[in-house]
CSV table of N, CA and C in Angstrom, one decimal:
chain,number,residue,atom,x,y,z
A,7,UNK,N,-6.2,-10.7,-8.4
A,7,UNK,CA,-5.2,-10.1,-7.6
A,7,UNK,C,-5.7,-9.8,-6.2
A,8,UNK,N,-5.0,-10.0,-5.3
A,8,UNK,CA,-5.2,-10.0,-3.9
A,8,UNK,C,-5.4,-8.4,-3.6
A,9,UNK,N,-6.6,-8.2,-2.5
A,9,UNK,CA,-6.6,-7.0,-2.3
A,9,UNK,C,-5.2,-6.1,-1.5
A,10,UNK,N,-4.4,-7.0,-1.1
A,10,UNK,CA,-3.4,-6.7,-0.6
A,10,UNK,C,-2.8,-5.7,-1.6
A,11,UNK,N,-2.6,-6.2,-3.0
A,11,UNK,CA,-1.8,-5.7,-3.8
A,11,UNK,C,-2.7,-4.0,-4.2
A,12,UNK,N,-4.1,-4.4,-3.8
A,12,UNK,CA,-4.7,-2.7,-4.1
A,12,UNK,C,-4.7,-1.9,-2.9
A,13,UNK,N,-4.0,-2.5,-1.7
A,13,UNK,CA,-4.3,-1.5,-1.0
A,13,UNK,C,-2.7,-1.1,-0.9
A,14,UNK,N,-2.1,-1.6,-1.9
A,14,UNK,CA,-0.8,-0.9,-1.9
A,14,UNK,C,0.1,-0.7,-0.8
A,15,UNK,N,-2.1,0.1,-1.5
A,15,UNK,CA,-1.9,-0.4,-1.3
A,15,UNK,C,-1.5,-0.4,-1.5
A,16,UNK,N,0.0,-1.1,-1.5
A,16,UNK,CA,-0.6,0.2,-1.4
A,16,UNK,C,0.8,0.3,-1.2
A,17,UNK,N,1.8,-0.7,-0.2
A,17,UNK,CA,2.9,-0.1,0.8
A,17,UNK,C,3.9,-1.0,0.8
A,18,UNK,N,5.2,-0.4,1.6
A,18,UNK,CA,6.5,-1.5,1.5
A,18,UNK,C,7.0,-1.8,2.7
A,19,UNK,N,8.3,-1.8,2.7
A,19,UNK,CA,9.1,-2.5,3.5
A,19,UNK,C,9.9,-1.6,5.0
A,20,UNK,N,9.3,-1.5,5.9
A,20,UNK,CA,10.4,-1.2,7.1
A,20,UNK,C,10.1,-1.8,7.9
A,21,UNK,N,10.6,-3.1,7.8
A,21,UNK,CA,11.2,-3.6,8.9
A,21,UNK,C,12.1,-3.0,9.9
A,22,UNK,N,11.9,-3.5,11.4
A,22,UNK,CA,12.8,-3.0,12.4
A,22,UNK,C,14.7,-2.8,12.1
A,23,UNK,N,14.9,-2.3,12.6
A,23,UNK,CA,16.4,-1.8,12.3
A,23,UNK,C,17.2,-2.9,12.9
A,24,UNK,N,16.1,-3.9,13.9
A,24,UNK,CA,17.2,-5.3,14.9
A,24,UNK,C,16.7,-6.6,13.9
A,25,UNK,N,16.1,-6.0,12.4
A,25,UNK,CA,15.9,-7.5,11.9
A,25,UNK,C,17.1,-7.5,11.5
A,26,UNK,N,17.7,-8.8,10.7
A,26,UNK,CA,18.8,-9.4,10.0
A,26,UNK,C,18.6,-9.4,8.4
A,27,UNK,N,19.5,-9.0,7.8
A,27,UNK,CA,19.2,-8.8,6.3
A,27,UNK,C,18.6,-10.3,5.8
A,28,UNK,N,18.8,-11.8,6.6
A,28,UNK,CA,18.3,-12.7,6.1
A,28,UNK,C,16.9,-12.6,6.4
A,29,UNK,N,16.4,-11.7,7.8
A,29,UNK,CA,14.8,-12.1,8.3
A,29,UNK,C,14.3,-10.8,7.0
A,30,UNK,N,15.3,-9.6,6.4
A,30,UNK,CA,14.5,-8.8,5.7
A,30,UNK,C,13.9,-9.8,4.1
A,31,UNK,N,15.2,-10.7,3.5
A,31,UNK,CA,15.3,-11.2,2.5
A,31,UNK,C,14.0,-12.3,2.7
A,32,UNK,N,13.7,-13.1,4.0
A,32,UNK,CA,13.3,-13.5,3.6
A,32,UNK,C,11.7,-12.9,4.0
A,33,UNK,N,11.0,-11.9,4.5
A,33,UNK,CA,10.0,-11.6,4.6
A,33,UNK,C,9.4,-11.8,3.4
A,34,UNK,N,7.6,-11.5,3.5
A,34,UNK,CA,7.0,-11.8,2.6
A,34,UNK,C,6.6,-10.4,2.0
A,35,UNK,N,5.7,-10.1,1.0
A,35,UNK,CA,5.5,-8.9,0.4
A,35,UNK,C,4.5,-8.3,2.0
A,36,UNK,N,3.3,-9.1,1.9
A,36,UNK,CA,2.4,-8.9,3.0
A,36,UNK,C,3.3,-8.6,4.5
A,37,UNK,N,4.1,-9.2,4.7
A,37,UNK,CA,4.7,-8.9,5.8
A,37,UNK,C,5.7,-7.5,6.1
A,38,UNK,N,6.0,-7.5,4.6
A,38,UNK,CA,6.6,-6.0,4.1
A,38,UNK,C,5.5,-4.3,4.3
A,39,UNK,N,4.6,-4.9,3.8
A,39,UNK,CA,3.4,-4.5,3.6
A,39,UNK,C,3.3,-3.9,5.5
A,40,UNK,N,2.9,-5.2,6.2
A,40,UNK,CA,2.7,-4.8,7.3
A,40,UNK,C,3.6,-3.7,8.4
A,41,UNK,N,5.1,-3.9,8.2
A,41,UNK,CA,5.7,-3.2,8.5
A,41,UNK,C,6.0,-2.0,8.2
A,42,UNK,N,5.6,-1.8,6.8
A,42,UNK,CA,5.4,-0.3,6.7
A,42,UNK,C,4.4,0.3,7.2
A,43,UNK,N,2.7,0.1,6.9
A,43,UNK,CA,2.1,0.6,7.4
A,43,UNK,C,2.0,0.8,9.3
A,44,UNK,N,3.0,-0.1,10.2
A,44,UNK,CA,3.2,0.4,11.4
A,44,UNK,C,3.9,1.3,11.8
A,45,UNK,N,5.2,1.3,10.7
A,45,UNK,CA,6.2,2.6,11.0
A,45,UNK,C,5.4,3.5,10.4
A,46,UNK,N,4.4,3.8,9.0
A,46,UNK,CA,3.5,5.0,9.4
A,46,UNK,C,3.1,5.5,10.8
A,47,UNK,N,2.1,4.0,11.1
A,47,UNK,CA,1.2,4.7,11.8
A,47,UNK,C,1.8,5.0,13.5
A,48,UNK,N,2.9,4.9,13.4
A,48,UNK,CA,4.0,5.1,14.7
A,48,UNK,C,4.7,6.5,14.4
A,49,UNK,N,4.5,6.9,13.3
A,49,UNK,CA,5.2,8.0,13.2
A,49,UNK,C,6.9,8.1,13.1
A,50,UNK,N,7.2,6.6,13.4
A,50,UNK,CA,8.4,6.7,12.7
A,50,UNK,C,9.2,6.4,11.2
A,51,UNK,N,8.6,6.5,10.2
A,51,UNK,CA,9.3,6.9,9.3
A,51,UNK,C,8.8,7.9,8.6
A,52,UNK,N,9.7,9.2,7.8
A,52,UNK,CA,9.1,10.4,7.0
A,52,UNK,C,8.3,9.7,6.0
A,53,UNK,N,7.0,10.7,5.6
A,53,UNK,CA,6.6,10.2,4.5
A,53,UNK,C,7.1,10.4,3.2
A,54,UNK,N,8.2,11.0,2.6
A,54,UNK,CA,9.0,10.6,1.8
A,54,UNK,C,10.0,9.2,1.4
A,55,UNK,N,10.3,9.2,2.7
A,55,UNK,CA,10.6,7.5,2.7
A,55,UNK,C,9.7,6.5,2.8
A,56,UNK,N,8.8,6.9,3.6
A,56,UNK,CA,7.6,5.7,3.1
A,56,UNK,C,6.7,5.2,1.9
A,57,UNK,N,6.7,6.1,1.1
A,57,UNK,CA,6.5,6.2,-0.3
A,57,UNK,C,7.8,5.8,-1.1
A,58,UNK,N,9.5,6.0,-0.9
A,58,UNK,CA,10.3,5.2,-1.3
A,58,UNK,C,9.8,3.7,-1.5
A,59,UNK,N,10.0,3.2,0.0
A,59,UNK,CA,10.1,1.8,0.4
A,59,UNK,C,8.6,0.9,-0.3
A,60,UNK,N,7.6,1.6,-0.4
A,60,UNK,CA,6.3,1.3,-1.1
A,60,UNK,C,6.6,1.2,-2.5
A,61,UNK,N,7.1,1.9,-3.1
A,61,UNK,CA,7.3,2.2,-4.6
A,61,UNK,C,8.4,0.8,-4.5
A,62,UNK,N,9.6,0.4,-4.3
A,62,UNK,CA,10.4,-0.6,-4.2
A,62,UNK,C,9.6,-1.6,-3.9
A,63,UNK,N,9.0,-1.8,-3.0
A,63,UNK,CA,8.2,-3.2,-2.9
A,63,UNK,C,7.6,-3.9,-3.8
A,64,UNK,N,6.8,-2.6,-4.3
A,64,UNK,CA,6.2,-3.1,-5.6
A,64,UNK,C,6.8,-3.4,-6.4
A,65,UNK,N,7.6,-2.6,-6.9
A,65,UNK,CA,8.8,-2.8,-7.6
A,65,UNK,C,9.5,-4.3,-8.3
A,66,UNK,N,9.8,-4.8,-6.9
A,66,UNK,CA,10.5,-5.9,-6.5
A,66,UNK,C,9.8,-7.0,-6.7
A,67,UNK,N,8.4,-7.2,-6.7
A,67,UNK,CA,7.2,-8.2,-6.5
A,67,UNK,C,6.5,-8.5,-8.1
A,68,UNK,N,7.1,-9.3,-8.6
A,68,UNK,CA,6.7,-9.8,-10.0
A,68,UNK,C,5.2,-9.7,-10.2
A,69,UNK,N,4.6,-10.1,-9.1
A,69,UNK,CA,3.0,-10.8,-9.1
A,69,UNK,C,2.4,-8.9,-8.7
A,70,UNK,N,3.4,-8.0,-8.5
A,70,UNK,CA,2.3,-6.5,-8.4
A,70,UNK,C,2.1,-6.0,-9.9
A,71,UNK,N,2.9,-6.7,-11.1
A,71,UNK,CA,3.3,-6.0,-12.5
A,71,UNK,C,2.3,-5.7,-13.2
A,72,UNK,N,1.2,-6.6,-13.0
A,72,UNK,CA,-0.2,-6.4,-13.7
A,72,UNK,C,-0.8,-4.7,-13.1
A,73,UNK,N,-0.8,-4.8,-12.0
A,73,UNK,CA,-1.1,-3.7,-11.0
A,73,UNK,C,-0.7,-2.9,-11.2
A,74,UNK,N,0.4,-2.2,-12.1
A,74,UNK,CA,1.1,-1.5,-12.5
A,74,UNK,C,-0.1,-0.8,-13.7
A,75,UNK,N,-0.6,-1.5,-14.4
A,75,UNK,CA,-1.5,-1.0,-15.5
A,75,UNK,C,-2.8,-0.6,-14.6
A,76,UNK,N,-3.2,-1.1,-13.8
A,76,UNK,CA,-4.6,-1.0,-13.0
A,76,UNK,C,-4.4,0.6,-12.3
A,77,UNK,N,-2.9,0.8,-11.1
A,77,UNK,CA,-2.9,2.1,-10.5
A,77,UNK,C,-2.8,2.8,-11.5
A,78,UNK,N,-2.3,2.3,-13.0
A,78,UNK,CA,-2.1,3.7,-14.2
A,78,UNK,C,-3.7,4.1,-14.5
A,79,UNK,N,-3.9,3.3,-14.9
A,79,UNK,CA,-5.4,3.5,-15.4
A,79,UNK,C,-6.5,4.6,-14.3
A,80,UNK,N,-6.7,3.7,-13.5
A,80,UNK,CA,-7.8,4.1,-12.3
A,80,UNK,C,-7.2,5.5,-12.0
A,81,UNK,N,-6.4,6.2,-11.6
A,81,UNK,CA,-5.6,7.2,-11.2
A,81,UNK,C,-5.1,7.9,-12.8
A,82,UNK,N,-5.6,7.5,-13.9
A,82,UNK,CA,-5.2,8.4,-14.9
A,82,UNK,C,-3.8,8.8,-14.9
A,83,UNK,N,-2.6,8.2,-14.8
A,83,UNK,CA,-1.1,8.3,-14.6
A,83,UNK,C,-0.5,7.6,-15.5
A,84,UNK,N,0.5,8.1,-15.7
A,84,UNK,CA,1.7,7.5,-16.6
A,84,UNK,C,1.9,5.9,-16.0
A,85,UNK,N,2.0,4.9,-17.0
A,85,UNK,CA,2.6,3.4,-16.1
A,85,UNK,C,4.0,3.4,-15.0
A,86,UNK,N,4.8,4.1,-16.0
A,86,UNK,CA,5.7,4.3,-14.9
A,86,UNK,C,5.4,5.5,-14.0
A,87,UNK,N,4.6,6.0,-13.2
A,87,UNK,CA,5.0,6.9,-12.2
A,87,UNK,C,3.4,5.9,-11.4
A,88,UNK,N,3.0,5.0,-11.7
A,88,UNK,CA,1.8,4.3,-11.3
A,88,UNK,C,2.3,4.5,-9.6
A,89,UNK,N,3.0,3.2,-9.3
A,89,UNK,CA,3.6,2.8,-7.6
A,89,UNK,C,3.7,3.9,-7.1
A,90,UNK,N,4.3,5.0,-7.9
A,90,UNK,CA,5.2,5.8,-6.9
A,90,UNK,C,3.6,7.2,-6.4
A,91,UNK,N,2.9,6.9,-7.5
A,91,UNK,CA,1.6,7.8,-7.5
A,91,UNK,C,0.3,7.4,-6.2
A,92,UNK,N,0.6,6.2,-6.5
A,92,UNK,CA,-0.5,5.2,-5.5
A,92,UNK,C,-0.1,4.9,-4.6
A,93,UNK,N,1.9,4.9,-4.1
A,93,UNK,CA,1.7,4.6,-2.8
A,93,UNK,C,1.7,5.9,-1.9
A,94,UNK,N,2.2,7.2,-3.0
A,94,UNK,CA,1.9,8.6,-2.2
A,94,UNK,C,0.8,8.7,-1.5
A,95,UNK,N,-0.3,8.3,-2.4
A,95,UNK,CA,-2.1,9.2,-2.2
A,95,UNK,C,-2.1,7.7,-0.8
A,96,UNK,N,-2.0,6.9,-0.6
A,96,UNK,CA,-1.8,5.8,0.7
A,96,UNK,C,-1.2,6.4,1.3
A,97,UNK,N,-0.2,6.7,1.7
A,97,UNK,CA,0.7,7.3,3.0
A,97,UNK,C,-0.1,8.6,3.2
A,98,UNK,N,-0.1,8.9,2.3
A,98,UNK,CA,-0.6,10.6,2.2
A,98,UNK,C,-2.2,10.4,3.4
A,99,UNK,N,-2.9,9.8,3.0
A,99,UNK,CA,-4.2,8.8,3.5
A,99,UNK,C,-3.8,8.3,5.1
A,100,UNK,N,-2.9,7.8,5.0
A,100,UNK,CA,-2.4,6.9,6.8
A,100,UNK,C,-1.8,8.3,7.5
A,101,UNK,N,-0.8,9.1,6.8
A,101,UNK,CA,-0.4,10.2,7.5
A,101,UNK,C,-2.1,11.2,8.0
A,102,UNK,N,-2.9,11.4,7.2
A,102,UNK,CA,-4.2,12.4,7.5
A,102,UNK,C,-5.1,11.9,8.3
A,103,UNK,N,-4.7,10.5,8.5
A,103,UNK,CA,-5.8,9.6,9.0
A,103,UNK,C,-7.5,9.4,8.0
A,104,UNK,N,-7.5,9.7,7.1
A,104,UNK,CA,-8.6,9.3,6.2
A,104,UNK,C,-8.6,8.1,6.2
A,105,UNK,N,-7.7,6.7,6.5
A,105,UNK,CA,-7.8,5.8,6.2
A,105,UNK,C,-6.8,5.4,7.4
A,106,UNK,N,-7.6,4.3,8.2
A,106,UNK,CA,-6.8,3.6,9.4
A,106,UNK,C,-5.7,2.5,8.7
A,107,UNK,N,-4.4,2.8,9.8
A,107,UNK,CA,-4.3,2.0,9.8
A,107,UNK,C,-4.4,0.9,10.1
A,108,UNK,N,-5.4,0.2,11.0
A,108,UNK,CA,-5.9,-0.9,11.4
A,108,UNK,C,-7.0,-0.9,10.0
A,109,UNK,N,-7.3,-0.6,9.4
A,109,UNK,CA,-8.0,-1.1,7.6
A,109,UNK,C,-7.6,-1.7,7.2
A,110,UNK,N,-5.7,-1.0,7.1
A,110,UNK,CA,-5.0,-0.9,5.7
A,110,UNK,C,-4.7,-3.4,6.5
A,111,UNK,N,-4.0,-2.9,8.1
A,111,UNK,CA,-4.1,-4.4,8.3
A,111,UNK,C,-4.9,-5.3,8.4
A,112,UNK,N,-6.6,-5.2,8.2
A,112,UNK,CA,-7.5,-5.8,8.2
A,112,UNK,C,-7.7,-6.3,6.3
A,113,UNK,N,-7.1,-5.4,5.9
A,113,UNK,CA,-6.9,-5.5,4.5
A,113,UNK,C,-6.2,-7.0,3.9
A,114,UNK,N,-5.3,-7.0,4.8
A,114,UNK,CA,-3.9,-7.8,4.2
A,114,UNK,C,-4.0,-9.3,5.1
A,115,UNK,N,-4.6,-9.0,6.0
A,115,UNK,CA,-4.4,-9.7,7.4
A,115,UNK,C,-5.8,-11.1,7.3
A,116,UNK,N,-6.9,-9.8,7.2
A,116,UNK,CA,-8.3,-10.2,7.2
A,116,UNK,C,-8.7,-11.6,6.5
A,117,UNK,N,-9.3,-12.5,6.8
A,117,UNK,CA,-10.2,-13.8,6.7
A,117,UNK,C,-11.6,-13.6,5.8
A,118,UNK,N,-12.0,-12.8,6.3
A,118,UNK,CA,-14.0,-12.0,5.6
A,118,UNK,C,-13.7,-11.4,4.6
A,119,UNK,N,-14.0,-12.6,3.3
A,119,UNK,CA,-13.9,-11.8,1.9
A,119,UNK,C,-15.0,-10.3,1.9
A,120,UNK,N,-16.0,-10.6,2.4
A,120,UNK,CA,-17.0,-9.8,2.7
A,120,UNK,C,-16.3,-7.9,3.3
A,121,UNK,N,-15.8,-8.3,4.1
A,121,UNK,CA,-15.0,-7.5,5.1
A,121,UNK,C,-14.4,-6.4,4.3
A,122,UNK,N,-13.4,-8.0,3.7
A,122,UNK,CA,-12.1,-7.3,2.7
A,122,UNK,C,-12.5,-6.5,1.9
A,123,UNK,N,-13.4,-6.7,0.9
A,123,UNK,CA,-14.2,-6.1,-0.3
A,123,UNK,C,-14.9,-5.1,0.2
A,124,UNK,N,-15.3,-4.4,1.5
A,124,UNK,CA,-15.9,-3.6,1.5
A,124,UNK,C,-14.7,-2.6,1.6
A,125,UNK,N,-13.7,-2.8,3.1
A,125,UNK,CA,-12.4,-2.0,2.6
A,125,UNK,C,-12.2,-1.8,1.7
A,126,UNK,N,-11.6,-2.6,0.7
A,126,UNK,CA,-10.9,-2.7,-0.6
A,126,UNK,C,-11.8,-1.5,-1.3
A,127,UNK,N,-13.0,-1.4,-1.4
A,127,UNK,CA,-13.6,-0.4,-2.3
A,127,UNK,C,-13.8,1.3,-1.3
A,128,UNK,N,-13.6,0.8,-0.1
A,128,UNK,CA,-13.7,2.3,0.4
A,128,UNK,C,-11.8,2.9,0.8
A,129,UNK,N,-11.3,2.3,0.2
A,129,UNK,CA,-9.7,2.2,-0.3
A,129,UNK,C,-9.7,3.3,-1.5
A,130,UNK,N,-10.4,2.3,-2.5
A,130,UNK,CA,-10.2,2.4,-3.7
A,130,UNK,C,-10.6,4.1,-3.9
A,131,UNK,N,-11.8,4.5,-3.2
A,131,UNK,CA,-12.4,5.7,-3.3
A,131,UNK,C,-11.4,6.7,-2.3
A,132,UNK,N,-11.2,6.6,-1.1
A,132,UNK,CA,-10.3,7.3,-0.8
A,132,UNK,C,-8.8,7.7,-1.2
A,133,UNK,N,-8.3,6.8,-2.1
A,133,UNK,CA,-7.2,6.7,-2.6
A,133,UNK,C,-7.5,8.1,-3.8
A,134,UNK,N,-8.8,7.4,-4.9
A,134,UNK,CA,-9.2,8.3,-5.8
A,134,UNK,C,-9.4,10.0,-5.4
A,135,UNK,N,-10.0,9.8,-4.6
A,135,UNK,CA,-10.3,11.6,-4.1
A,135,UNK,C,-8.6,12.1,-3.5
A,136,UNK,N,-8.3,11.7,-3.0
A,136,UNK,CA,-6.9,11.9,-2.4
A,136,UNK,C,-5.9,12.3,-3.7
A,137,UNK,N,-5.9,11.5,-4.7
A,137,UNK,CA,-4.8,11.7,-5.5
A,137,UNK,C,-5.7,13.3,-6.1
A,138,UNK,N,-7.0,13.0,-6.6
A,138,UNK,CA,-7.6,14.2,-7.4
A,138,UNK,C,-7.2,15.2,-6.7
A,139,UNK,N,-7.5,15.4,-5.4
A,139,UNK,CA,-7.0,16.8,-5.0
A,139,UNK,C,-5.5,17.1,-4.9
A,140,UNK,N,-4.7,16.1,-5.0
A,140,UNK,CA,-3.4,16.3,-4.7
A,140,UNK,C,-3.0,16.9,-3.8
A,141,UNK,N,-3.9,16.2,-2.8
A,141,UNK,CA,-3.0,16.9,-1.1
A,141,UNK,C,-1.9,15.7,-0.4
């Protein structure tokens, strides 16, 4: 599974308000991905809604279903409240700044498996402490 899908990772869909429901249909999950994590880190969308649009993306993405058992497990959570648990402790993470959002796009974006995999595990840990304390 692509690290994309663990950094959730993590995230979903907000697209600009001047795309077209064809440029939203046809964007990609990654591209979804990227647009959320900008309207985080712009501060324009609530993190209520950003944790919607995350939870839906995944949702919607056949190839995140496996991932569904992985955020249950690792995070000790019910299968179904997995997405909605893992993309909180993420937003929750980009809103605190514990986790850049230039990571979360070097994540998704990135070329250096090397790179990726070091993110991807200092993700995986800050995701973990984040949900434990439940801030």
């Amino acid at each position: 599974m692509r690290s994309t899908a663990v950094a959730l990772a993590l995230w979903s869909c907000s697209i600009t308000a001047a795309a077209s429901a064809e440029q939203i249909a046809e964007a990609t999950f990654d591209d979804k991905m990227l647009a959320l994590i900008a309207a985080v880190d712009s501060g324009s969308i609530e993190t209520g809604d950003a944790v919607t649009q995350c939870v839906g993306n995944f949702a919607a993405e056949s190839k995140t279903e496996k991932l569904r058992d992985v955020i249950a497990g690792f995070l000790g959570v019910p299968r179904e409240a997995a997405f909605e648990t893992g993309c909180g402790a993420v937003i929750r993470l980009l809103d605190t700044g514990e986790f850049s959002a230039d990571d979360l796009r070097q994540l998704i974006e990135g070329k250096n498996a090397r790179s990726k995999a070091v993110l991807s595990g200092q993700l995986l840990r800050a995701l973990y402490f984040k949900h434990e304390a439940g801030a």
